[in-house]
CSV table of C-alpha atoms in Angstrom, one decimal:
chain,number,residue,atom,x,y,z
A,1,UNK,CA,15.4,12.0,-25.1
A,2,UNK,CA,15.2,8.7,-23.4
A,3,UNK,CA,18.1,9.6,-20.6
A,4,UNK,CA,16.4,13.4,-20.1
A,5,UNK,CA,13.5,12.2,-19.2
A,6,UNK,CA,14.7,9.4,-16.9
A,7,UNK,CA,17.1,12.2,-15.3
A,8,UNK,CA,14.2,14.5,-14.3
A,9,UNK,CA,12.6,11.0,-12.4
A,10,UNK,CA,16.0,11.0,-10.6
A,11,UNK,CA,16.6,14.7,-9.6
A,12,UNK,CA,13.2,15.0,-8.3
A,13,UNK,CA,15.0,13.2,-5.3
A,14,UNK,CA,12.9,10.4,-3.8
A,15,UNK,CA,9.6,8.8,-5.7
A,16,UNK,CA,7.9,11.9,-6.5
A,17,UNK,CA,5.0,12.3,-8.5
A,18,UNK,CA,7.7,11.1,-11.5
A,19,UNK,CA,4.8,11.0,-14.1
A,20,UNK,CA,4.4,14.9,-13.7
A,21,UNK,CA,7.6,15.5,-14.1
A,22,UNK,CA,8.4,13.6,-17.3
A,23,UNK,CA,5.3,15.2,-18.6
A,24,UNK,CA,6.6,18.7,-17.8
A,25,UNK,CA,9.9,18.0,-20.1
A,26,UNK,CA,7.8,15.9,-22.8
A,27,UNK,CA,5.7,19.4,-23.3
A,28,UNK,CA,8.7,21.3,-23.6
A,29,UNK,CA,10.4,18.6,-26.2
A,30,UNK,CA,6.8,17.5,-28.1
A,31,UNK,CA,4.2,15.3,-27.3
A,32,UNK,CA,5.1,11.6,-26.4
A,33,UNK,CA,3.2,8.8,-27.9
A,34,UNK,CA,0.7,6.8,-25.8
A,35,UNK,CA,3.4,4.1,-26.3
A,36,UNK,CA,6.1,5.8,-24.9
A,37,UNK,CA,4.0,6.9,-22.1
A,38,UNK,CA,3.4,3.0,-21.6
A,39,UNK,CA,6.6,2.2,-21.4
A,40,UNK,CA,7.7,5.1,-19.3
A,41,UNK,CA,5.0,4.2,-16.7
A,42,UNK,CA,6.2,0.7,-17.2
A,43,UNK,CA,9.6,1.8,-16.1
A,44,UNK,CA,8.6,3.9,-13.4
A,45,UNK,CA,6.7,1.3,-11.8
A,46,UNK,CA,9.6,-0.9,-12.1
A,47,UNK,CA,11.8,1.7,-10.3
A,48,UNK,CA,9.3,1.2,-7.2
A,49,UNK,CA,9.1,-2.1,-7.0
A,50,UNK,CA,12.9,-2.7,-6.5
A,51,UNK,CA,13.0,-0.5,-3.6
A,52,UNK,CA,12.2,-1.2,-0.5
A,53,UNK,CA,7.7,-0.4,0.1
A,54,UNK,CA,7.3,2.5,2.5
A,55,UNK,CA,4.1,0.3,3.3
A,56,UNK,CA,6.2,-2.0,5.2
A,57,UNK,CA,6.7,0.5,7.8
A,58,UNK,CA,2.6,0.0,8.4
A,59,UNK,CA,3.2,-3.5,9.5
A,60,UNK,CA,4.7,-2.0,12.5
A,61,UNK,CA,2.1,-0.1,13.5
A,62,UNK,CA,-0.1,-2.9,13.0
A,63,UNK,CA,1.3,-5.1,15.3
A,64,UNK,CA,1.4,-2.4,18.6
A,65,UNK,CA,-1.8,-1.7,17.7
A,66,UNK,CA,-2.8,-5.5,17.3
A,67,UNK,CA,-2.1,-5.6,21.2
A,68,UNK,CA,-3.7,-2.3,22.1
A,69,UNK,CA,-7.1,-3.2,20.8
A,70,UNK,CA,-7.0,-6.8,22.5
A,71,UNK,CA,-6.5,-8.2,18.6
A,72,UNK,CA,-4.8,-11.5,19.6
A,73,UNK,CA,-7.8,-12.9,20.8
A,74,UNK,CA,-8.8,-12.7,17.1
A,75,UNK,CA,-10.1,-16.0,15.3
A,76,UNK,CA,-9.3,-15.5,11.7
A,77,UNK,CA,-10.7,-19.3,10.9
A,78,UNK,CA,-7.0,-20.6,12.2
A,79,UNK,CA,-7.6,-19.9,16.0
A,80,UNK,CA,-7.5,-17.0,18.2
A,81,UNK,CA,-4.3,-15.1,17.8
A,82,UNK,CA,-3.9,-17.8,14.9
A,83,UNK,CA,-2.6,-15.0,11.9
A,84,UNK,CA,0.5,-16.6,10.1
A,85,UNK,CA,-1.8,-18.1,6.7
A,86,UNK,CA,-4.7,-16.8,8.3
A,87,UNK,CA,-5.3,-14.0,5.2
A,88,UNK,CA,-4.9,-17.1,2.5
A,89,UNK,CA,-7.9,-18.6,3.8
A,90,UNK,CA,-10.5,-15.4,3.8
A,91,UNK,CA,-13.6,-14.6,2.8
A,92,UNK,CA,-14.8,-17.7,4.9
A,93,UNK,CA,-18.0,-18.3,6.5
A,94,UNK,CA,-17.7,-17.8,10.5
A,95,UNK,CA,-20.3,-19.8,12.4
A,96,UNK,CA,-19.8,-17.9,15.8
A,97,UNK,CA,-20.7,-14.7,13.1
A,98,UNK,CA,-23.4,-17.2,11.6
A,99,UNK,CA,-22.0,-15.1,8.2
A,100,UNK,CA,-19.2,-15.0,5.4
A,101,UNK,CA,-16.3,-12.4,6.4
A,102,UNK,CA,-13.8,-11.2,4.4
A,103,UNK,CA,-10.0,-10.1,6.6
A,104,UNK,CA,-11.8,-6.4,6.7
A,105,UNK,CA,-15.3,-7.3,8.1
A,106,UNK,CA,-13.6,-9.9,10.1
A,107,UNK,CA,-11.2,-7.5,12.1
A,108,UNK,CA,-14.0,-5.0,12.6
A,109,UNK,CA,-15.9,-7.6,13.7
A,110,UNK,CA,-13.3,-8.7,16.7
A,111,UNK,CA,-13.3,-4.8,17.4
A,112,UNK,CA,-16.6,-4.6,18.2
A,113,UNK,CA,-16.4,-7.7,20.5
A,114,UNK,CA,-12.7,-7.4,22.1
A,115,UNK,CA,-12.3,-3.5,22.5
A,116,UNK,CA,-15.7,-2.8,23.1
A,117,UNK,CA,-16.1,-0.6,20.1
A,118,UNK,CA,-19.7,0.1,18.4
A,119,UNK,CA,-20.3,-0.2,14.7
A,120,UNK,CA,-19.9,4.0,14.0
A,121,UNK,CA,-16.7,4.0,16.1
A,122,UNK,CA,-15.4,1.0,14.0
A,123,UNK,CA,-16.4,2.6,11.0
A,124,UNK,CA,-14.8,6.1,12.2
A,125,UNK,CA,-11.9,4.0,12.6
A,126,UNK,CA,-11.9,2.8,9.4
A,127,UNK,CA,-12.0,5.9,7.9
A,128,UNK,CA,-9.9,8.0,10.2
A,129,UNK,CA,-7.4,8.1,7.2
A,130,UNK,CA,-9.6,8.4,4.3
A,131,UNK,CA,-9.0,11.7,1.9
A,132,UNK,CA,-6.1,12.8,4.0
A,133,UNK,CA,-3.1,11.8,2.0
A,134,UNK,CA,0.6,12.4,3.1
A,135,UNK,CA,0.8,12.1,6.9
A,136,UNK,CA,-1.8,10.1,8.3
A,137,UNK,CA,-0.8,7.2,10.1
A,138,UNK,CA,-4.2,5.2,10.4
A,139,UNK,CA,-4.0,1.8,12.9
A,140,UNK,CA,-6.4,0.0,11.3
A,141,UNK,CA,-4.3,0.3,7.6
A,142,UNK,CA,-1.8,-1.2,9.9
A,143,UNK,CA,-3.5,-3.6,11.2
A,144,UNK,CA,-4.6,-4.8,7.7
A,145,UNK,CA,-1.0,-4.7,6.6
A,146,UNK,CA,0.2,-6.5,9.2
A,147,UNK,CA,-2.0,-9.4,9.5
A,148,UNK,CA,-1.9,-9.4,5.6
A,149,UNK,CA,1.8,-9.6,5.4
A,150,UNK,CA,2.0,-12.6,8.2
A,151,UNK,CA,0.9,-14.5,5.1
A,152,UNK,CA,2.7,-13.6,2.4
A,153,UNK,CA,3.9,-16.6,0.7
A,154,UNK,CA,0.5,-18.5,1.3
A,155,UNK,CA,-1.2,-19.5,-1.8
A,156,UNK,CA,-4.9,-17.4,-1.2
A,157,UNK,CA,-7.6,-20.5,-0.8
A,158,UNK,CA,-11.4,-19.4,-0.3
A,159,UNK,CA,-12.8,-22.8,0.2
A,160,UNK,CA,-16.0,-22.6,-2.5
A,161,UNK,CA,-17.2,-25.5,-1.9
A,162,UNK,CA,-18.5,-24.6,1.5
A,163,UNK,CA,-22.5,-23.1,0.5
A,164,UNK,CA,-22.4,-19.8,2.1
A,165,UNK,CA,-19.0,-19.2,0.5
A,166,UNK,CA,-20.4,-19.7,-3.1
A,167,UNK,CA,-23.3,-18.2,-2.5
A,168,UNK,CA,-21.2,-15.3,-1.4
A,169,UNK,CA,-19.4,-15.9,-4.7
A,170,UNK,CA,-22.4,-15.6,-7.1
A,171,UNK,CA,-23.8,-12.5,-5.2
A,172,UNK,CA,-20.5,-10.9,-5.8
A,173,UNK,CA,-20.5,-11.6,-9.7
A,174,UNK,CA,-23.8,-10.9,-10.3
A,175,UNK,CA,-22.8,-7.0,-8.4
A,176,UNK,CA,-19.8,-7.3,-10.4
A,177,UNK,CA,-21.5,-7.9,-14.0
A,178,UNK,CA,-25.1,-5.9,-13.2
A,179,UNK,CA,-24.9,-2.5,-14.3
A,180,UNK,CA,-26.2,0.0,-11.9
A,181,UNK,CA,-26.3,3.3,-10.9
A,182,UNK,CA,-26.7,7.0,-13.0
A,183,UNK,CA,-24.0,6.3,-15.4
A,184,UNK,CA,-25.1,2.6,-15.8
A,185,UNK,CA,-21.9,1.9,-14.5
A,186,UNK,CA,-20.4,-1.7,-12.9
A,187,UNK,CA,-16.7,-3.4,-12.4
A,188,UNK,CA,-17.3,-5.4,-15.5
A,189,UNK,CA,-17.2,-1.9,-17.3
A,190,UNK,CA,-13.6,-1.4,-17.1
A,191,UNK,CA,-12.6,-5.0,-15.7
A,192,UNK,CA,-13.7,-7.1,-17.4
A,193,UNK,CA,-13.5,-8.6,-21.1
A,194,UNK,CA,-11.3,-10.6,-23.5
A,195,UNK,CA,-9.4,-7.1,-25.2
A,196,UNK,CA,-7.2,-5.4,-22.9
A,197,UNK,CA,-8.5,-1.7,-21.6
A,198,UNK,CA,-6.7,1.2,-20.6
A,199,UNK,CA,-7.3,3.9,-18.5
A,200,UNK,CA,-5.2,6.5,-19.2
A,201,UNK,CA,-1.2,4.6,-19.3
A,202,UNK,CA,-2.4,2.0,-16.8
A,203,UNK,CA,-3.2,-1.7,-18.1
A,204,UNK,CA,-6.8,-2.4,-16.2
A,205,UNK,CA,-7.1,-5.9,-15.3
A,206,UNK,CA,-9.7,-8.3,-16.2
A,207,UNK,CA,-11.9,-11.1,-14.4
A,208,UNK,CA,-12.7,-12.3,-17.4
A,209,UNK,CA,-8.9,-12.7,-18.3
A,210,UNK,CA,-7.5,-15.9,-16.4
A,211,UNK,CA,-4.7,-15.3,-13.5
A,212,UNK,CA,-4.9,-11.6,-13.3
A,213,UNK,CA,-7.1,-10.9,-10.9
A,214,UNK,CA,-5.3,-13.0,-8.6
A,215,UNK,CA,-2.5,-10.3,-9.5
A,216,UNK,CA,-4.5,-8.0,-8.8
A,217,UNK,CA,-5.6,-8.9,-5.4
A,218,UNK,CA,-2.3,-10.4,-3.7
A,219,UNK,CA,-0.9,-7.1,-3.7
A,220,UNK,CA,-3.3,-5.2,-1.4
A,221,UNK,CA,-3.1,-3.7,0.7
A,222,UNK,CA,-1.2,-1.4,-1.7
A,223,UNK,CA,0.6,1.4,-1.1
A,224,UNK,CA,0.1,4.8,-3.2
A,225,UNK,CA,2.8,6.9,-3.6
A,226,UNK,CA,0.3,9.7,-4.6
A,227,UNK,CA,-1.3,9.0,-1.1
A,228,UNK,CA,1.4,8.5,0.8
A,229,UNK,CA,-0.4,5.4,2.3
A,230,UNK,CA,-1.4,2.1,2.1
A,231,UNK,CA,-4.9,1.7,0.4
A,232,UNK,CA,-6.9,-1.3,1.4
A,233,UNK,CA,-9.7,-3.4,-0.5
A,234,UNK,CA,-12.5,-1.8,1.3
A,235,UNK,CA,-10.9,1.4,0.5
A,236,UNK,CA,-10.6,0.5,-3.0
A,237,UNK,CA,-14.3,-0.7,-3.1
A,238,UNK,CA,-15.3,2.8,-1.7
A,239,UNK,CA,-13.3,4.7,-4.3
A,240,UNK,CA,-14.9,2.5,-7.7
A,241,UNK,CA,-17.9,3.2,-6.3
A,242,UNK,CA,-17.6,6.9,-6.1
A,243,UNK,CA,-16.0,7.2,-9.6
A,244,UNK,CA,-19.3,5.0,-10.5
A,245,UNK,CA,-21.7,7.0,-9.0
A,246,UNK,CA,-23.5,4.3,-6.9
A,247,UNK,CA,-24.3,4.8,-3.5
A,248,UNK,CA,-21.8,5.7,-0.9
A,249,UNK,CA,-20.2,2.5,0.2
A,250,UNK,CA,-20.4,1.5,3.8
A,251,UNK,CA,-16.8,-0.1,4.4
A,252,UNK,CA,-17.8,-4.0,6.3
A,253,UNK,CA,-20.9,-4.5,4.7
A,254,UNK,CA,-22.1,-7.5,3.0
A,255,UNK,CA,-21.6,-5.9,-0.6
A,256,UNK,CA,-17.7,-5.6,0.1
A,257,UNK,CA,-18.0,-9.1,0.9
A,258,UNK,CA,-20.1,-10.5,-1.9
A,259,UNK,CA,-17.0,-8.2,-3.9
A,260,UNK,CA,-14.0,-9.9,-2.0
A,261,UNK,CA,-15.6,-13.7,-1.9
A,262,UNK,CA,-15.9,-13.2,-6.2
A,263,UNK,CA,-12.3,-11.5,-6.6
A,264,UNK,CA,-10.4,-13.4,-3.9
A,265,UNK,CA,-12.5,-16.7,-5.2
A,266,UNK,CA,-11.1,-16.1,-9.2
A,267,UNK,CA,-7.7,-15.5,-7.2
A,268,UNK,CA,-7.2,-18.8,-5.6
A,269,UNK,CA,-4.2,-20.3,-5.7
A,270,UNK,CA,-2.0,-16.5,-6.1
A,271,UNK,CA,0.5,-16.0,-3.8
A,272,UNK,CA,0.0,-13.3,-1.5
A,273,UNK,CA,2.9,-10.5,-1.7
A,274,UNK,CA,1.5,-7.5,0.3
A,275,UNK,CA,2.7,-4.5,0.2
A,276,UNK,CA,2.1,-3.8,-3.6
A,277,UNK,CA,3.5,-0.2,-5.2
A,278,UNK,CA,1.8,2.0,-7.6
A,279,UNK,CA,1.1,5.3,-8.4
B,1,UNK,CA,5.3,4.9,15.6
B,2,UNK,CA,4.8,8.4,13.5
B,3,UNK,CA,7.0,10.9,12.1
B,4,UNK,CA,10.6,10.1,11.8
B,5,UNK,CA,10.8,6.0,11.9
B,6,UNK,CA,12.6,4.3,9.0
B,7,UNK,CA,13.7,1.1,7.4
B,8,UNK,CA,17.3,0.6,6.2
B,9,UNK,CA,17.7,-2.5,4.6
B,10,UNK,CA,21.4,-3.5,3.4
B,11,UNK,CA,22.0,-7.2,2.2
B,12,UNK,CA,23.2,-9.0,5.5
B,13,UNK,CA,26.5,-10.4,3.5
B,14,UNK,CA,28.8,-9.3,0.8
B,15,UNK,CA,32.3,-9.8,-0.9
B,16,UNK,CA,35.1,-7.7,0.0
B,17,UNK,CA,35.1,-4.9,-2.5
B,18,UNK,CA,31.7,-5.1,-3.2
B,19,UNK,CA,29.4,-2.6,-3.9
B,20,UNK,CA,26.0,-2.8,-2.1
B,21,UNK,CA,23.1,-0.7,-2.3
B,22,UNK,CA,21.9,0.8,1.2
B,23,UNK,CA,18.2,1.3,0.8
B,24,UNK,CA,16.1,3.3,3.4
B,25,UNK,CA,12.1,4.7,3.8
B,26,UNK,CA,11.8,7.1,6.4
B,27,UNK,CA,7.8,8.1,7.2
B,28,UNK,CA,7.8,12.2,6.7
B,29,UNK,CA,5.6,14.3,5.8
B,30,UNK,CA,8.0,16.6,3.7
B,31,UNK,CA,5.7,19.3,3.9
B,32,UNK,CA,6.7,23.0,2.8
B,33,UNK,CA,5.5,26.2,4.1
B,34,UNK,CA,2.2,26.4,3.4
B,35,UNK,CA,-1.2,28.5,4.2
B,36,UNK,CA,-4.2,26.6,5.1
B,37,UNK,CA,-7.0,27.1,2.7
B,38,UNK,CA,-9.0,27.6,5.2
B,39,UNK,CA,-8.5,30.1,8.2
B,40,UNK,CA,-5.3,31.3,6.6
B,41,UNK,CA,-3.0,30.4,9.3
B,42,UNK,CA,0.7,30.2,8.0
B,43,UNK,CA,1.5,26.5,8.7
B,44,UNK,CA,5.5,26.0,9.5
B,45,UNK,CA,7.5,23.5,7.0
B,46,UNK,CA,7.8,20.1,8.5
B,47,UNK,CA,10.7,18.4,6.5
B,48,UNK,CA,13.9,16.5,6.4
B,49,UNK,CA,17.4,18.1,6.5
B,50,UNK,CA,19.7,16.5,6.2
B,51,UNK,CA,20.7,12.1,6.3
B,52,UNK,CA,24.1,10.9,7.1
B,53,UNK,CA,25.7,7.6,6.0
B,54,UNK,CA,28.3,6.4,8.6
B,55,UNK,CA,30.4,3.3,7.7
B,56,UNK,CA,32.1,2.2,11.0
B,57,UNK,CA,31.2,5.3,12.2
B,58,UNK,CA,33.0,7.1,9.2
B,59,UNK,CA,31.4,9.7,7.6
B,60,UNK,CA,30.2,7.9,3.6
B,61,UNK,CA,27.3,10.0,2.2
B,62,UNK,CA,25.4,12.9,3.0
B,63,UNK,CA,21.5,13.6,1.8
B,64,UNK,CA,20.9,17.1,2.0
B,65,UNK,CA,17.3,17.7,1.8
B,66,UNK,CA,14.3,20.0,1.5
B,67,UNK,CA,10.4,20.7,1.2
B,68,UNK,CA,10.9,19.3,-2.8
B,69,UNK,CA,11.6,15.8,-1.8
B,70,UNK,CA,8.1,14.3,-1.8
B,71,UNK,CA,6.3,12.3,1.3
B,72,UNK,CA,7.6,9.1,3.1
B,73,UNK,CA,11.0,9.5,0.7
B,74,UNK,CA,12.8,6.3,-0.4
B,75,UNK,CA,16.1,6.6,-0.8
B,76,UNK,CA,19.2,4.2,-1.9
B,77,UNK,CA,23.3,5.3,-1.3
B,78,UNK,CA,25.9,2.8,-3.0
B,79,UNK,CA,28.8,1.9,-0.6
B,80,UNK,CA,31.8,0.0,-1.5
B,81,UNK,CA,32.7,-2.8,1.6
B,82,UNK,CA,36.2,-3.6,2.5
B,83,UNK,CA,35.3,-5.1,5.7
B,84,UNK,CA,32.4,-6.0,8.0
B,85,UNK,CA,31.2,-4.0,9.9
B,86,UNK,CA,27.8,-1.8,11.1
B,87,UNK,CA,26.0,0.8,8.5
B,88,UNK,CA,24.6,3.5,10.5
B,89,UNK,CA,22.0,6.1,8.9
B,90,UNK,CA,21.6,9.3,11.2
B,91,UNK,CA,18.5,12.0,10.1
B,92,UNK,CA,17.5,14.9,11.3
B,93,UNK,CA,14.1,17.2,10.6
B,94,UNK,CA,13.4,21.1,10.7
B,95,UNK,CA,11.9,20.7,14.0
B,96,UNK,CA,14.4,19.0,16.0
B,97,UNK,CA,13.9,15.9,15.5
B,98,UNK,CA,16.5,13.2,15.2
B,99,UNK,CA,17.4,9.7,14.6
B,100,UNK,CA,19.5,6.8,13.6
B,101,UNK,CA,19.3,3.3,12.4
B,102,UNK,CA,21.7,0.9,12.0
B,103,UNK,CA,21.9,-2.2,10.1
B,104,UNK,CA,25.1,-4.7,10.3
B,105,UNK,CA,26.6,-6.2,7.2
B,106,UNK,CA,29.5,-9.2,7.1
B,107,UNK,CA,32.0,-9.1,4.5
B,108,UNK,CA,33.8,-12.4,3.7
């Protein structure tokens, strides 16, 4: 049963939406255990991760459009143009900012002072991908990617001992642990706590849980084989907050960056190994 | 930087007699013929045909594909080395569009 449902993975040619089609045969054979469906999404997600990351093909993009919107005059804390490491070091505080940027606010930041771009065309930008899976080829996803990847292999280090940084860091966990909202709703909901939580056959990870949420966080941005793209933090951000019912999340603002200073912060000393693969 | 560009990756050196594994991502669509929700309009299939594996410009594999094969498709082709030489991938799409790629590999 094992093999049959491996072999309708297989025929559906390239990385389909595998978890539909194993479901379609496990109907028609009996219902599989939430175990099995573990393990089978275990596997699956294995079979992405020793292929080669259709995200790559982002960092390409990144870099022509790195030199179309005057990019390389970016500081990223390292120097202008400075990018190999660069992501390692972020959220910092940026004195010629006089704030704490993560990589996301950062590069809109340079936008709006190097291509000449206002704060709604940066956020249009931003978004010019957003909801539109399977053939959109956003610049600023590449753009992210690429300046990501140039430091893969650099151990992330947010320097929390510098006082803007922490207090970055403690506005992001008290976001993270207050619950707000409708629904009452808040990232310690679902990531957070000693026991492990699961939605549906995915393993949720915890901050509460040493060393995973630097797992979690070296691997964005992350590309969805559902989407057909490369999902960034601020991306991620906007989607929790949607499934919590909180406001609508402005990508760049100071809440993404009170988020990334607290989850990048727990993270220090991951290795950063962008693109990451899931479903 | 759109539709059609790929990345073949094959491991730069091998033994003679070796099998290798060519792995390639090509950004596609891979739409089929649809109607948009919308205003109706018939929107055309946009897809992949068909991939060719050269070996030394010997024909290896063929991919024949369609509308079923899902978005940005990742594929990987085993090919047995006997000598070095260059690994050539050549696609084409429903719409006319056409590519290669090639990747060199030494055998020892």
């Amino acid at each position: 049963m094992k093999k049959k449902l491996l072999l309708g993975v297989f025929t559906a040619g390239a990385i389909a939406g595998g978890l539909l089609s194993t479901k379609a045969f496990a109907q028609v054979e009996g219902e599989i255990s939430p175990e099995e469906e573990m393990r089978l999404v275990q596997e699956f997600n294995k079979m992405l991760a020793e292929g080669v990351n259709p995200g790559e093909i982002w960092y390409e993009v990144g870099k022509e459009a790195i030199k179309k919107y005057h990019l390389d005059k970016c500081d990223l804390g390292l120097g202008p143009g400075v990018f190999k490491g660069a992501a390692a070091q972020l959220p910092r505080y940026f004195a010629d900012a006089g704030k704490v940027m993560d990589l996301e606010t950062r590069v809109g930041w340079c936008l709006q002072k190097y291509a000449g771009m206002t704060q709604d065309q940066v956020l249009k930008f931003v978004r010019q991908c957003w909801g539109k899976s399977g053939n959109c080829m956003s610049e600023y996803d590449g753009i992210i990617m690429y300046l990501t990847m140039e430091s893969n292999g650099h151990k992330i280090n947010v320097n929390l001992k510098d006082p803007h940084v922490k207090k970055m860091f403690e506005m992001g966990k008290q976001v993270y642990y207050t619950r707000l909202g409708p629904w009452d709703f808040n990232c310690a909901t679902c990531h957070a706590g000693k026991k492990e939580v699961r939605i549906r056959a995915t393993r949720l990870w915890s901050a509460d849980r040493p060393g995973e949420a630097g797992g979690a966080v070296s691997i964005f941005p992350k590309y969805l084989v559902r989407w057909g793209m490369p999902m960034s933090m601020h991306y991620r951000y906007a989607e929790c907050i949607r499934q919590m019912r909180w406001p609508e999340f402005i990508p760049h603002s100071d809440l993404g960056v009170a988020l990334s200073t607290y989850m990048y912060g727990l993270a220090n000393g991951t290795e950063i190994k962008a693109p990451g693969i899931g479903r | 930087m759109a539709v059609g560009t790929g990345i073949l990756r094959v491991p730069k050196e091998a033994k003679k007699g070796e099998v290798v594994r060519v792995q390639m991502v090509i950004t596609h669509p891979m739409s089929p013929a649809r109607k948009d929700p919308q205003t109706g309009q018939q929107i055309p299939a946009h897809h992949l045909t068909k991939l060719d594996l050269l070996f030394n410009d010997k024909l290896v594999s063929t991919i024949n594909m369609g509308a079923g094969v899902s978005a940005n498709p990742f594929m990987a082709l085993t090919l047995k080395v006997e000598e070095s030489g260059v690994v050539k991938i050549v696609y084409e799409d429903n719409k006319g569009g056409k590519w290669e790629k090639t990747a060199e590999i030494k055998v020892s």
